[in-house]
mmCIF file of C-alpha atoms in Angstrom:
data_model
loop_
_atom_site.group_PDB
_atom_site.id
_atom_site.type_symbol
_atom_site.label_atom_id
_atom_site.label_comp_id
_atom_site.label_asym_id
_atom_site.label_seq_id
_atom_site.Cartn_x
_atom_site.Cartn_y
_atom_site.Cartn_z
ATOM 1 C CA UNK A 1 30.702 -10.282 -8.106
ATOM 2 C CA UNK A 2 32.524 -12.714 -10.204
ATOM 3 C CA UNK A 3 29.415 -13.094 -12.665
ATOM 4 C CA UNK A 4 29.132 -9.381 -13.302
ATOM 5 C CA UNK A 5 32.940 -9.060 -13.506
ATOM 6 C CA UNK A 6 33.162 -11.721 -16.156
ATOM 7 C CA UNK A 7 30.278 -10.178 -18.156
ATOM 8 C CA UNK A 8 31.718 -6.901 -18.017
ATOM 9 C CA UNK A 9 34.865 -8.223 -19.166
ATOM 10 C CA UNK A 10 33.301 -9.684 -22.020
ATOM 11 C CA UNK A 11 34.282 -13.334 -21.294
ATOM 12 C CA UNK A 12 31.126 -15.418 -21.640
ATOM 13 C CA UNK A 13 33.301 -18.596 -21.475
ATOM 14 C CA UNK A 14 33.968 -17.707 -18.025
ATOM 15 C CA UNK A 15 30.266 -16.669 -17.286
ATOM 16 C CA UNK A 16 29.234 -20.442 -18.450
ATOM 17 C CA UNK A 17 32.041 -22.122 -16.573
ATOM 18 C CA UNK A 18 31.195 -20.450 -13.424
ATOM 19 C CA UNK A 19 27.437 -21.114 -13.904
ATOM 20 C CA UNK A 20 28.319 -24.731 -14.791
ATOM 21 C CA UNK A 21 29.409 -25.178 -11.272
ATOM 22 C CA UNK A 22 25.902 -24.393 -10.029
ATOM 23 C CA UNK A 23 26.832 -21.706 -7.482
ATOM 24 C CA UNK A 24 23.319 -21.259 -6.578
ATOM 25 C CA UNK A 25 22.994 -24.679 -4.830
ATOM 26 C CA UNK A 26 25.419 -23.534 -2.338
ATOM 27 C CA UNK A 27 24.281 -19.869 -1.765
ATOM 28 C CA UNK A 28 23.086 -19.413 1.701
ATOM 29 C CA UNK A 29 21.092 -16.248 2.719
ATOM 30 C CA UNK A 30 18.867 -15.256 5.596
ATOM 31 C CA UNK A 31 17.219 -12.157 4.103
ATOM 32 C CA UNK A 32 15.861 -12.379 0.596
ATOM 33 C CA UNK A 33 17.061 -8.871 -0.012
ATOM 34 C CA UNK A 34 20.676 -10.020 -0.034
ATOM 35 C CA UNK A 35 19.878 -11.790 -3.176
ATOM 36 C CA UNK A 36 18.973 -8.501 -5.267
ATOM 37 C CA UNK A 37 22.431 -7.958 -6.819
ATOM 38 C CA UNK A 38 22.769 -11.654 -7.738
ATOM 39 C CA UNK A 39 19.218 -11.906 -9.356
ATOM 40 C CA UNK A 40 20.045 -8.707 -11.392
ATOM 41 C CA UNK A 41 22.996 -10.113 -12.631
ATOM 42 C CA UNK A 42 21.605 -13.494 -13.383
ATOM 43 C CA UNK A 43 19.398 -11.899 -15.935
ATOM 44 C CA UNK A 44 21.843 -9.514 -17.427
ATOM 45 C CA UNK A 45 24.129 -12.583 -18.453
ATOM 46 C CA UNK A 46 21.502 -14.255 -19.681
ATOM 47 C CA UNK A 47 21.214 -16.935 -16.887
ATOM 48 C CA UNK A 48 17.374 -17.269 -17.153
ATOM 49 C CA UNK A 49 17.259 -20.832 -15.825
ATOM 50 C CA UNK A 50 19.398 -19.929 -12.761
ATOM 51 C CA UNK A 51 17.432 -16.707 -12.369
ATOM 52 C CA UNK A 52 14.010 -18.907 -12.444
ATOM 53 C CA UNK A 53 15.705 -21.225 -9.926
ATOM 54 C CA UNK A 54 16.512 -18.792 -7.417
ATOM 55 C CA UNK A 55 13.430 -17.033 -7.648
ATOM 56 C CA UNK A 56 11.524 -20.162 -7.162
ATOM 57 C CA UNK A 57 13.685 -20.846 -4.136
ATOM 58 C CA UNK A 58 12.641 -17.589 -2.536
ATOM 59 C CA UNK A 59 9.083 -18.018 -3.337
ATOM 60 C CA UNK A 60 9.173 -21.566 -1.844
ATOM 61 C CA UNK A 61 10.447 -20.177 1.569
ATOM 62 C CA UNK A 62 7.925 -17.197 1.903
ATOM 63 C CA UNK A 63 5.052 -17.288 3.834
ATOM 64 C CA UNK A 64 2.594 -15.530 1.343
ATOM 65 C CA UNK A 65 -0.205 -15.166 3.919
ATOM 66 C CA UNK A 66 2.266 -13.118 6.355
ATOM 67 C CA UNK A 67 1.791 -9.492 5.513
ATOM 68 C CA UNK A 68 5.103 -8.571 6.887
ATOM 69 C CA UNK A 69 7.234 -11.010 4.949
ATOM 70 C CA UNK A 70 5.595 -10.846 1.534
ATOM 71 C CA UNK A 71 5.960 -7.065 0.974
ATOM 72 C CA UNK A 72 9.927 -7.333 0.471
ATOM 73 C CA UNK A 73 9.733 -10.510 -1.446
ATOM 74 C CA UNK A 74 7.177 -8.973 -3.949
ATOM 75 C CA UNK A 75 9.295 -5.722 -4.317
ATOM 76 C CA UNK A 76 12.504 -7.903 -4.963
ATOM 77 C CA UNK A 77 11.030 -10.102 -7.391
ATOM 78 C CA UNK A 78 9.253 -7.486 -9.402
ATOM 79 C CA UNK A 79 12.031 -5.207 -9.496
ATOM 80 C CA UNK A 80 14.822 -7.686 -10.507
ATOM 81 C CA UNK A 81 12.648 -9.687 -13.185
ATOM 82 C CA UNK A 82 8.915 -8.076 -13.322
ATOM 83 C CA UNK A 83 6.319 -11.042 -14.494
ATOM 84 C CA UNK A 84 9.047 -13.534 -14.750
ATOM 85 C CA UNK A 85 10.168 -12.916 -11.019
ATOM 86 C CA UNK A 86 6.775 -12.853 -9.773
ATOM 87 C CA UNK A 87 5.901 -16.048 -11.722
ATOM 88 C CA UNK A 88 6.833 -18.729 -9.015
ATOM 89 C CA UNK A 89 5.237 -16.770 -6.050
ATOM 90 C CA UNK A 90 2.055 -16.514 -8.097
ATOM 91 C CA UNK A 91 2.026 -20.088 -8.965
ATOM 92 C CA UNK A 92 2.252 -20.532 -5.229
ATOM 93 C CA UNK A 93 -0.640 -18.132 -4.448
ATOM 94 C CA UNK A 94 -3.083 -19.929 -6.897
ATOM 95 C CA UNK A 95 -2.849 -23.169 -4.847
ATOM 96 C CA UNK A 96 -2.761 -21.291 -1.393
ATOM 97 C CA UNK A 97 -5.875 -22.016 0.901
ATOM 98 C CA UNK A 98 -7.973 -20.342 2.229
ATOM 99 C CA UNK A 99 -7.740 -17.645 -0.760
ATOM 100 C CA UNK A 100 -8.752 -14.537 1.598
ATOM 101 C CA UNK A 101 -5.281 -14.847 3.105
ATOM 102 C CA UNK A 102 -3.863 -13.720 0.001
ATOM 103 C CA UNK A 103 -5.553 -10.078 0.006
ATOM 104 C CA UNK A 104 -2.152 -8.518 1.412
ATOM 105 C CA UNK A 105 -0.033 -10.087 -1.415
ATOM 106 C CA UNK A 106 -2.756 -8.423 -3.858
ATOM 107 C CA UNK A 107 -2.162 -5.179 -1.996
ATOM 108 C CA UNK A 108 1.615 -5.510 -2.101
ATOM 109 C CA UNK A 109 1.537 -6.427 -5.861
ATOM 110 C CA UNK A 110 -0.444 -3.080 -6.460
ATOM 111 C CA UNK A 111 2.058 -1.098 -4.367
ATOM 112 C CA UNK A 112 4.905 -2.578 -6.302
ATOM 113 C CA UNK A 113 3.415 -1.627 -9.523
ATOM 114 C CA UNK A 114 2.629 -5.106 -10.621
ATOM 115 C CA UNK A 115 -1.204 -4.057 -11.564
ATOM 116 C CA UNK A 116 -1.908 -6.783 -13.867
ATOM 117 C CA UNK A 117 -0.693 -9.507 -11.408
ATOM 118 C CA UNK A 118 -2.580 -7.811 -8.496
ATOM 119 C CA UNK A 119 -5.676 -7.833 -10.573
ATOM 120 C CA UNK A 120 -5.680 -11.605 -11.700
ATOM 121 C CA UNK A 121 -4.885 -12.528 -8.236
ATOM 122 C CA UNK A 122 -7.796 -10.597 -6.885
ATOM 123 C CA UNK A 123 -9.993 -12.131 -9.261
ATOM 124 C CA UNK A 124 -8.729 -15.601 -8.273
ATOM 125 C CA UNK A 125 -9.656 -14.786 -4.641
ATOM 126 C CA UNK A 126 -12.947 -13.433 -5.693
ATOM 127 C CA UNK A 127 -13.566 -16.432 -7.683
ATOM 128 C CA UNK A 128 -12.543 -19.213 -4.954
ATOM 129 C CA UNK A 129 -13.910 -17.982 -1.735
ATOM 130 C CA UNK A 130 -15.633 -20.547 0.209
ATOM 131 C CA UNK A 131 -18.549 -19.608 2.375
ATOM 132 C CA UNK A 132 -16.491 -16.512 3.582
ATOM 133 C CA UNK A 133 -17.353 -15.101 7.001
ATOM 134 C CA UNK A 134 -18.322 -11.403 7.765
ATOM 135 C CA UNK A 135 -14.831 -10.153 8.544
ATOM 136 C CA UNK A 136 -13.502 -11.800 5.374
ATOM 137 C CA UNK A 137 -16.034 -10.234 3.008
ATOM 138 C CA UNK A 138 -15.874 -6.714 4.635
ATOM 139 C CA UNK A 139 -11.929 -6.833 4.392
ATOM 140 C CA UNK A 140 -11.862 -8.302 0.774
ATOM 141 C CA UNK A 141 -14.804 -5.661 -0.385
ATOM 142 C CA UNK A 142 -12.881 -2.917 1.249
ATOM 143 C CA UNK A 143 -9.613 -3.677 0.038
ATOM 144 C CA UNK A 144 -10.285 -4.626 -3.597
ATOM 145 C CA UNK A 145 -12.063 -1.124 -4.532
ATOM 146 C CA UNK A 146 -9.131 0.762 -2.555
ATOM 147 C CA UNK A 147 -6.554 -0.764 -4.975
ATOM 148 C CA UNK A 148 -9.041 -0.555 -8.092
ATOM 149 C CA UNK A 149 -10.035 -3.924 -8.585
ATOM 150 C CA UNK A 150 -13.873 -3.451 -9.353
ATOM 151 C CA UNK A 151 -14.076 -6.464 -11.446
ATOM 152 C CA UNK A 152 -13.255 -8.889 -8.409
ATOM 153 C CA UNK A 153 -16.140 -7.011 -6.338
ATOM 154 C CA UNK A 154 -18.397 -7.655 -9.081
ATOM 155 C CA UNK A 155 -17.737 -11.221 -8.904
ATOM 156 C CA UNK A 156 -18.146 -11.781 -5.295
ATOM 157 C CA UNK A 157 -21.575 -10.067 -5.730
ATOM 158 C CA UNK A 158 -22.644 -12.304 -8.404
ATOM 159 C CA UNK A 159 -21.409 -15.394 -6.957
ATOM 160 C CA UNK A 160 -24.118 -14.611 -4.112
ATOM 161 C CA UNK A 161 -21.778 -14.579 -1.037
ATOM 162 C CA UNK A 162 -23.373 -11.862 0.452
ATOM 163 C CA UNK A 163 -26.709 -13.659 0.746
ATOM 164 C CA UNK A 164 -25.205 -16.457 3.126
ATOM 165 C CA UNK A 165 -24.344 -13.915 5.416
ATOM 166 C CA UNK A 166 -26.028 -13.908 9.064
ATOM 167 C CA UNK A 167 -26.993 -10.358 9.438
ATOM 168 C CA UNK A 168 -28.218 -10.761 12.906
ATOM 169 C CA UNK A 169 -25.158 -12.725 14.390
ATOM 170 C CA UNK A 170 -22.639 -9.771 13.245
ATOM 171 C CA UNK A 171 -24.432 -6.741 14.537
ATOM 172 C CA UNK A 172 -22.079 -6.532 17.385
ATOM 173 C CA UNK A 173 -19.787 -4.838 15.039
ATOM 174 C CA UNK A 174 -19.832 -2.189 12.182
ATOM 175 C CA UNK A 175 -19.305 -4.831 9.504
ATOM 176 C CA UNK A 176 -22.482 -4.658 7.717
ATOM 177 C CA UNK A 177 -22.319 -1.042 7.669
ATOM 178 C CA UNK A 178 -19.200 -1.159 5.842
ATOM 179 C CA UNK A 179 -20.142 -3.776 3.468
ATOM 180 C CA UNK A 180 -23.348 -1.692 2.682
ATOM 181 C CA UNK A 181 -21.116 1.557 2.264
ATOM 182 C CA UNK A 182 -18.561 -0.424 -0.106
ATOM 183 C CA UNK A 183 -21.367 -1.719 -2.185
ATOM 184 C CA UNK A 184 -23.055 1.685 -2.623
ATOM 185 C CA UNK A 185 -19.477 3.378 -3.316
ATOM 186 C CA UNK A 186 -18.470 0.810 -6.255
ATOM 187 C CA UNK A 187 -22.155 1.179 -7.735
ATOM 188 C CA UNK A 188 -23.603 -1.944 -6.917
ATOM 189 C CA UNK A 189 -26.785 -0.305 -5.789
ATOM 190 C CA UNK A 190 -29.051 -3.324 -6.355
ATOM 191 C CA UNK A 191 -26.764 -5.413 -3.957
ATOM 192 C CA UNK A 192 -26.546 -2.643 -1.498
ATOM 193 C CA UNK A 193 -30.555 -2.399 -1.081
ATOM 194 C CA UNK A 194 -30.777 -5.990 -0.722
ATOM 195 C CA UNK A 195 -28.236 -6.327 2.151
ATOM 196 C CA UNK A 196 -29.577 -3.313 3.502
ATOM 197 C CA UNK A 197 -32.998 -4.431 3.747
ATOM 198 C CA UNK A 198 -31.854 -7.802 5.627
ATOM 199 C CA UNK A 199 -29.693 -6.000 7.797
ATOM 200 C CA UNK A 200 -32.401 -3.235 8.905
ATOM 201 C CA UNK A 201 -34.892 -6.218 9.306
ATOM 202 C CA UNK A 202 -32.403 -8.513 11.148
ATOM 203 C CA UNK A 203 -30.208 -6.235 13.380
ATOM 204 C CA UNK A 204 -29.663 -7.549 16.578
ATOM 205 C CA UNK A 205 -30.873 -4.460 18.931
ATOM 206 C CA UNK A 206 -28.807 -5.332 21.833
ATOM 207 C CA UNK A 207 -26.007 -3.632 20.074
ATOM 208 C CA UNK A 208 -26.952 -0.029 19.492
ATOM 209 C CA UNK A 209 -23.831 1.400 18.454
ATOM 210 C CA UNK A 210 -23.550 -0.917 15.337
ATOM 211 C CA UNK A 211 -27.030 -0.103 14.704
ATOM 212 C CA UNK A 212 -26.631 3.366 14.668
ATOM 213 C CA UNK A 213 -23.436 2.917 12.573
ATOM 214 C CA UNK A 214 -25.750 1.054 9.978
ATOM 215 C CA UNK A 215 -28.371 3.831 10.242
ATOM 216 C CA UNK A 216 -25.849 6.591 9.455
ATOM 217 C CA UNK A 217 -24.658 4.517 6.601
ATOM 218 C CA UNK A 218 -28.399 3.995 5.058
ATOM 219 C CA UNK A 219 -29.093 7.856 5.613
ATOM 220 C CA UNK A 220 -25.841 8.665 3.804
ATOM 221 C CA UNK A 221 -26.771 6.542 0.802
ATOM 222 C CA UNK A 222 -30.404 7.230 0.673
ATOM 223 C CA UNK A 223 -31.430 3.768 1.137
ATOM 224 C CA UNK A 224 -34.762 5.183 2.701
ATOM 225 C CA UNK A 225 -36.945 1.781 3.035
ATOM 226 C CA UNK A 226 -34.382 -0.085 5.027
ATOM 227 C CA UNK A 227 -33.614 3.264 7.106
ATOM 228 C CA UNK A 228 -37.432 3.399 7.864
ATOM 229 C CA UNK A 229 -37.400 -0.130 9.032
ATOM 230 C CA UNK A 230 -34.325 0.133 11.223
ATOM 231 C CA UNK A 231 -35.517 3.615 12.801
ATOM 232 C CA UNK A 232 -38.854 1.875 13.674
ATOM 233 C CA UNK A 233 -37.184 -1.085 15.364
ATOM 234 C CA UNK A 234 -34.616 0.647 17.148
ATOM 235 C CA UNK A 235 -36.773 3.290 18.649
ATOM 236 C CA UNK A 236 -39.343 0.915 20.152
ATOM 237 C CA UNK A 237 -37.094 -2.175 20.570
ATOM 238 C CA UNK A 238 -33.195 -0.944 21.169
ATOM 239 C CA UNK A 239 -31.623 -2.119 24.452
ATOM 240 C CA UNK A 240 -30.975 1.267 26.412
ATOM 241 C CA UNK A 241 -28.101 -0.322 28.812
ATOM 242 C CA UNK A 242 -24.914 1.587 27.482
ATOM 243 C CA UNK A 243 -24.660 5.258 27.610
ATOM 244 C CA UNK A 244 -22.508 5.661 24.786
ATOM 245 C CA UNK A 245 -24.585 3.492 22.254
ATOM 246 C CA UNK A 246 -27.724 5.433 23.421
ATOM 247 C CA UNK A 247 -25.965 8.686 22.594
ATOM 248 C CA UNK A 248 -24.750 7.381 19.180
ATOM 249 C CA UNK A 249 -28.258 6.191 18.524
ATOM 250 C CA UNK A 250 -29.757 9.500 19.402
ATOM 251 C CA UNK A 251 -27.503 11.308 17.248
ATOM 252 C CA UNK A 252 -28.216 9.119 14.143
ATOM 253 C CA UNK A 253 -31.861 9.663 14.611
ATOM 254 C CA UNK A 254 -31.298 13.521 14.568
ATOM 255 C CA UNK A 255 -28.863 13.145 11.669
ATOM 256 C CA UNK A 256 -31.774 11.139 9.860
ATOM 257 C CA UNK A 257 -34.473 13.815 10.841
ATOM 258 C CA UNK A 258 -36.129 10.900 12.804
ATOM 259 C CA UNK A 259 -37.475 13.375 15.644
ATOM 260 C CA UNK A 260 -40.481 11.004 16.359
ATOM 261 C CA UNK A 261 -37.828 8.242 16.833
ATOM 262 C CA UNK A 262 -35.878 10.485 19.247
ATOM 263 C CA UNK A 263 -39.140 11.450 21.293
ATOM 264 C CA UNK A 264 -39.919 7.565 21.615
ATOM 265 C CA UNK A 265 -36.343 6.813 23.038
ATOM 266 C CA UNK A 266 -36.897 9.736 25.608
ATOM 267 C CA UNK A 267 -40.413 8.493 26.357
ATOM 268 C CA UNK A 268 -38.516 5.014 27.298
ATOM 269 C CA UNK A 269 -36.522 6.873 29.683
ATOM 270 C CA UNK A 270 -32.893 5.799 28.978
ATOM 271 C CA UNK A 271 -31.435 7.378 32.154
ATOM 272 C CA UNK A 272 -33.343 4.588 34.058
ATOM 273 C CA UNK A 273 -31.887 1.908 32.089
ATOM 274 C CA UNK A 274 -28.357 2.906 31.276
ATOM 275 C CA UNK A 275 -25.650 1.099 33.382
ATOM 276 C CA UNK A 276 -24.230 4.554 35.140
ATOM 277 C CA UNK A 277 -21.205 2.501 37.016
ATOM 278 C CA UNK A 278 -20.035 1.009 33.715
ATOM 279 C CA UNK A 279 -20.010 3.920 31.522
ATOM 280 C CA UNK A 280 -16.712 5.816 31.399
ATOM 281 C CA UNK A 281 -16.439 9.569 31.463
ATOM 282 C CA UNK A 282 -16.727 9.696 27.535
ATOM 283 C CA UNK A 283 -19.670 7.854 27.572
ATOM 284 C CA UNK A 284 -21.399 10.025 30.070
ATOM 285 C CA UNK A 285 -20.323 13.219 28.112
ATOM 286 C CA UNK A 286 -21.599 11.562 24.989
ATOM 287 C CA UNK A 287 -24.980 11.098 26.342
ATOM 288 C CA UNK A 288 -25.374 14.540 27.894
ATOM 289 C CA UNK A 289 -24.333 16.026 24.437
ATOM 290 C CA UNK A 290 -26.709 13.907 22.603
ATOM 291 C CA UNK A 291 -29.636 14.433 25.310
ATOM 292 C CA UNK A 292 -28.949 18.328 24.993
ATOM 293 C CA UNK A 293 -29.131 18.190 21.014
ATOM 294 C CA UNK A 294 -32.233 16.313 21.516
ATOM 295 C CA UNK A 295 -33.733 19.273 23.721
ATOM 296 C CA UNK A 296 -34.364 16.685 26.744
ATOM 297 C CA UNK A 297 -35.017 18.592 29.721
ATOM 298 C CA UNK A 298 -33.475 15.789 32.115
ATOM 299 C CA UNK A 299 -29.824 16.403 30.233
ATOM 300 C CA UNK A 300 -28.750 19.114 32.987
ATOM 301 C CA UNK A 301 -29.928 17.073 35.870
ATOM 302 C CA UNK A 302 -28.022 14.233 34.570
ATOM 303 C CA UNK A 303 -24.971 16.220 34.128
ATOM 304 C CA UNK A 304 -25.134 17.558 37.560
ATOM 305 C CA UNK A 305 -25.489 13.908 38.991
ATOM 306 C CA UNK A 306 -22.485 12.917 36.781
ATOM 307 C CA UNK A 307 -20.396 15.422 37.985
ATOM 308 C CA UNK A 308 -21.263 15.216 41.788
ATOM 309 C CA UNK A 309 -20.689 11.535 41.288
ATOM 310 C CA UNK A 310 -17.005 11.886 39.656
ATOM 311 C CA UNK A 311 -18.214 10.707 36.522
ATOM 312 C CA UNK A 312 -17.638 13.904 34.755
ATOM 313 C CA UNK A 313 -15.121 16.518 35.290
ATOM 314 C CA UNK A 314 -16.487 19.594 37.097
ATOM 315 C CA UNK A 315 -17.209 22.534 34.431
ATOM 316 C CA UNK A 316 -15.232 25.689 34.997
ATOM 317 C CA UNK A 317 -17.956 28.103 36.472
ATOM 318 C CA UNK A 318 -15.870 31.293 36.849
ATOM 319 C CA UNK A 319 -16.232 33.633 38.455
ATOM 320 C CA UNK A 320 -18.698 32.112 41.000
ATOM 321 C CA UNK A 321 -17.459 28.558 41.307
ATOM 322 C CA UNK A 322 -19.547 25.520 41.728
ATOM 323 C CA UNK A 323 -21.954 24.082 44.366
ATOM 324 C CA UNK A 324 -21.261 20.733 46.185
ATOM 325 C CA UNK A 325 -23.697 19.053 43.582
ATOM 326 C CA UNK A 326 -21.453 20.280 40.748
ATOM 327 C CA UNK A 327 -24.066 22.616 39.451
ATOM 328 C CA UNK A 328 -22.928 26.527 39.132
ATOM 329 C CA UNK A 329 -23.029 28.563 42.328
ATOM 330 C CA UNK A 330 -25.229 31.628 42.559
ATOM 331 C CA UNK A 331 -23.695 35.177 41.947
ATOM 332 C CA UNK A 332 -21.961 36.623 44.837
ATOM 333 C CA UNK A 333 -19.621 39.592 45.840
ATOM 334 C CA UNK A 334 -16.682 39.894 48.090
ATOM 335 C CA UNK A 335 -18.799 41.901 50.544
ATOM 336 C CA UNK A 336 -21.115 38.994 51.016
ATOM 337 C CA UNK A 337 -18.019 36.756 51.550
ATOM 338 C CA UNK A 338 -16.315 39.276 54.361
ATOM 339 C CA UNK A 339 -19.823 40.183 55.560
ATOM 340 C CA UNK A 340 -19.902 39.138 59.411
ATOM 341 C CA UNK A 341 -22.883 37.092 60.479
#
């Protein structure tokens, strides 16, 4: 490269002459990685203005909300110019909306080693989130603690962004459980208790899988008041349509030591309510396992039905085999087989 050659040869006049021709304006590239050597040389020869112009061009042509594109650019600008290289990219980020699209950029900055820049951008995101939905908050509050930006988490909590969440609307997923878990893990106990109380009282009981996940989280963090409310509501009002969800709820009750809740669910006869045709083999197996753990006498009969109906694989019953209904055959001897009637 001519710039590097002239600089190494001790010809500053030739360096200035070449730069005066503004070669950056004629430089074409498809992959920003092609610019690595040039960016390094520009700074080494003292061409800061030319470096800044080229770094700004790279930033301007980067979709900072695209996780596949932003990682390479962050690495390039950080390794060639440090904070100086990242400046145009960060300036663009601070005007980007919505700010939650920048979480991937925060992660890439941290991975590159630009921890201060990463922390500043995380704080900017937390300060400018506007009525975020459940998915956004779950992602933000998961990502920031992993990177080590606890201050950004505190800003989200202090701004009361969790208070505007519709707990009932989002119970079909496990987002609330994840949020409560993150708040507890980052030391925001009071915020966790507040969110847990709302979630337990407002949980949509048609989505027992998510309810069970929330119960497991409440149990893990000792949120006993919310746990008691959720156990009571789920035991008496949970929808018993999906085999896997019922199984997960029973398992969660058992893990919480809520034997009375398990008994209440069994009294409601879940086998009469589940959609047996819709359930997969894994769902049937999960329910059989949960029923057996709960000591339900109907567990074996249900397992036999599922095997006979082709919903579960036939268990190996050596050495005597199985009956037509899927149950284990009674012991027999070869003499009985060969015995003539």
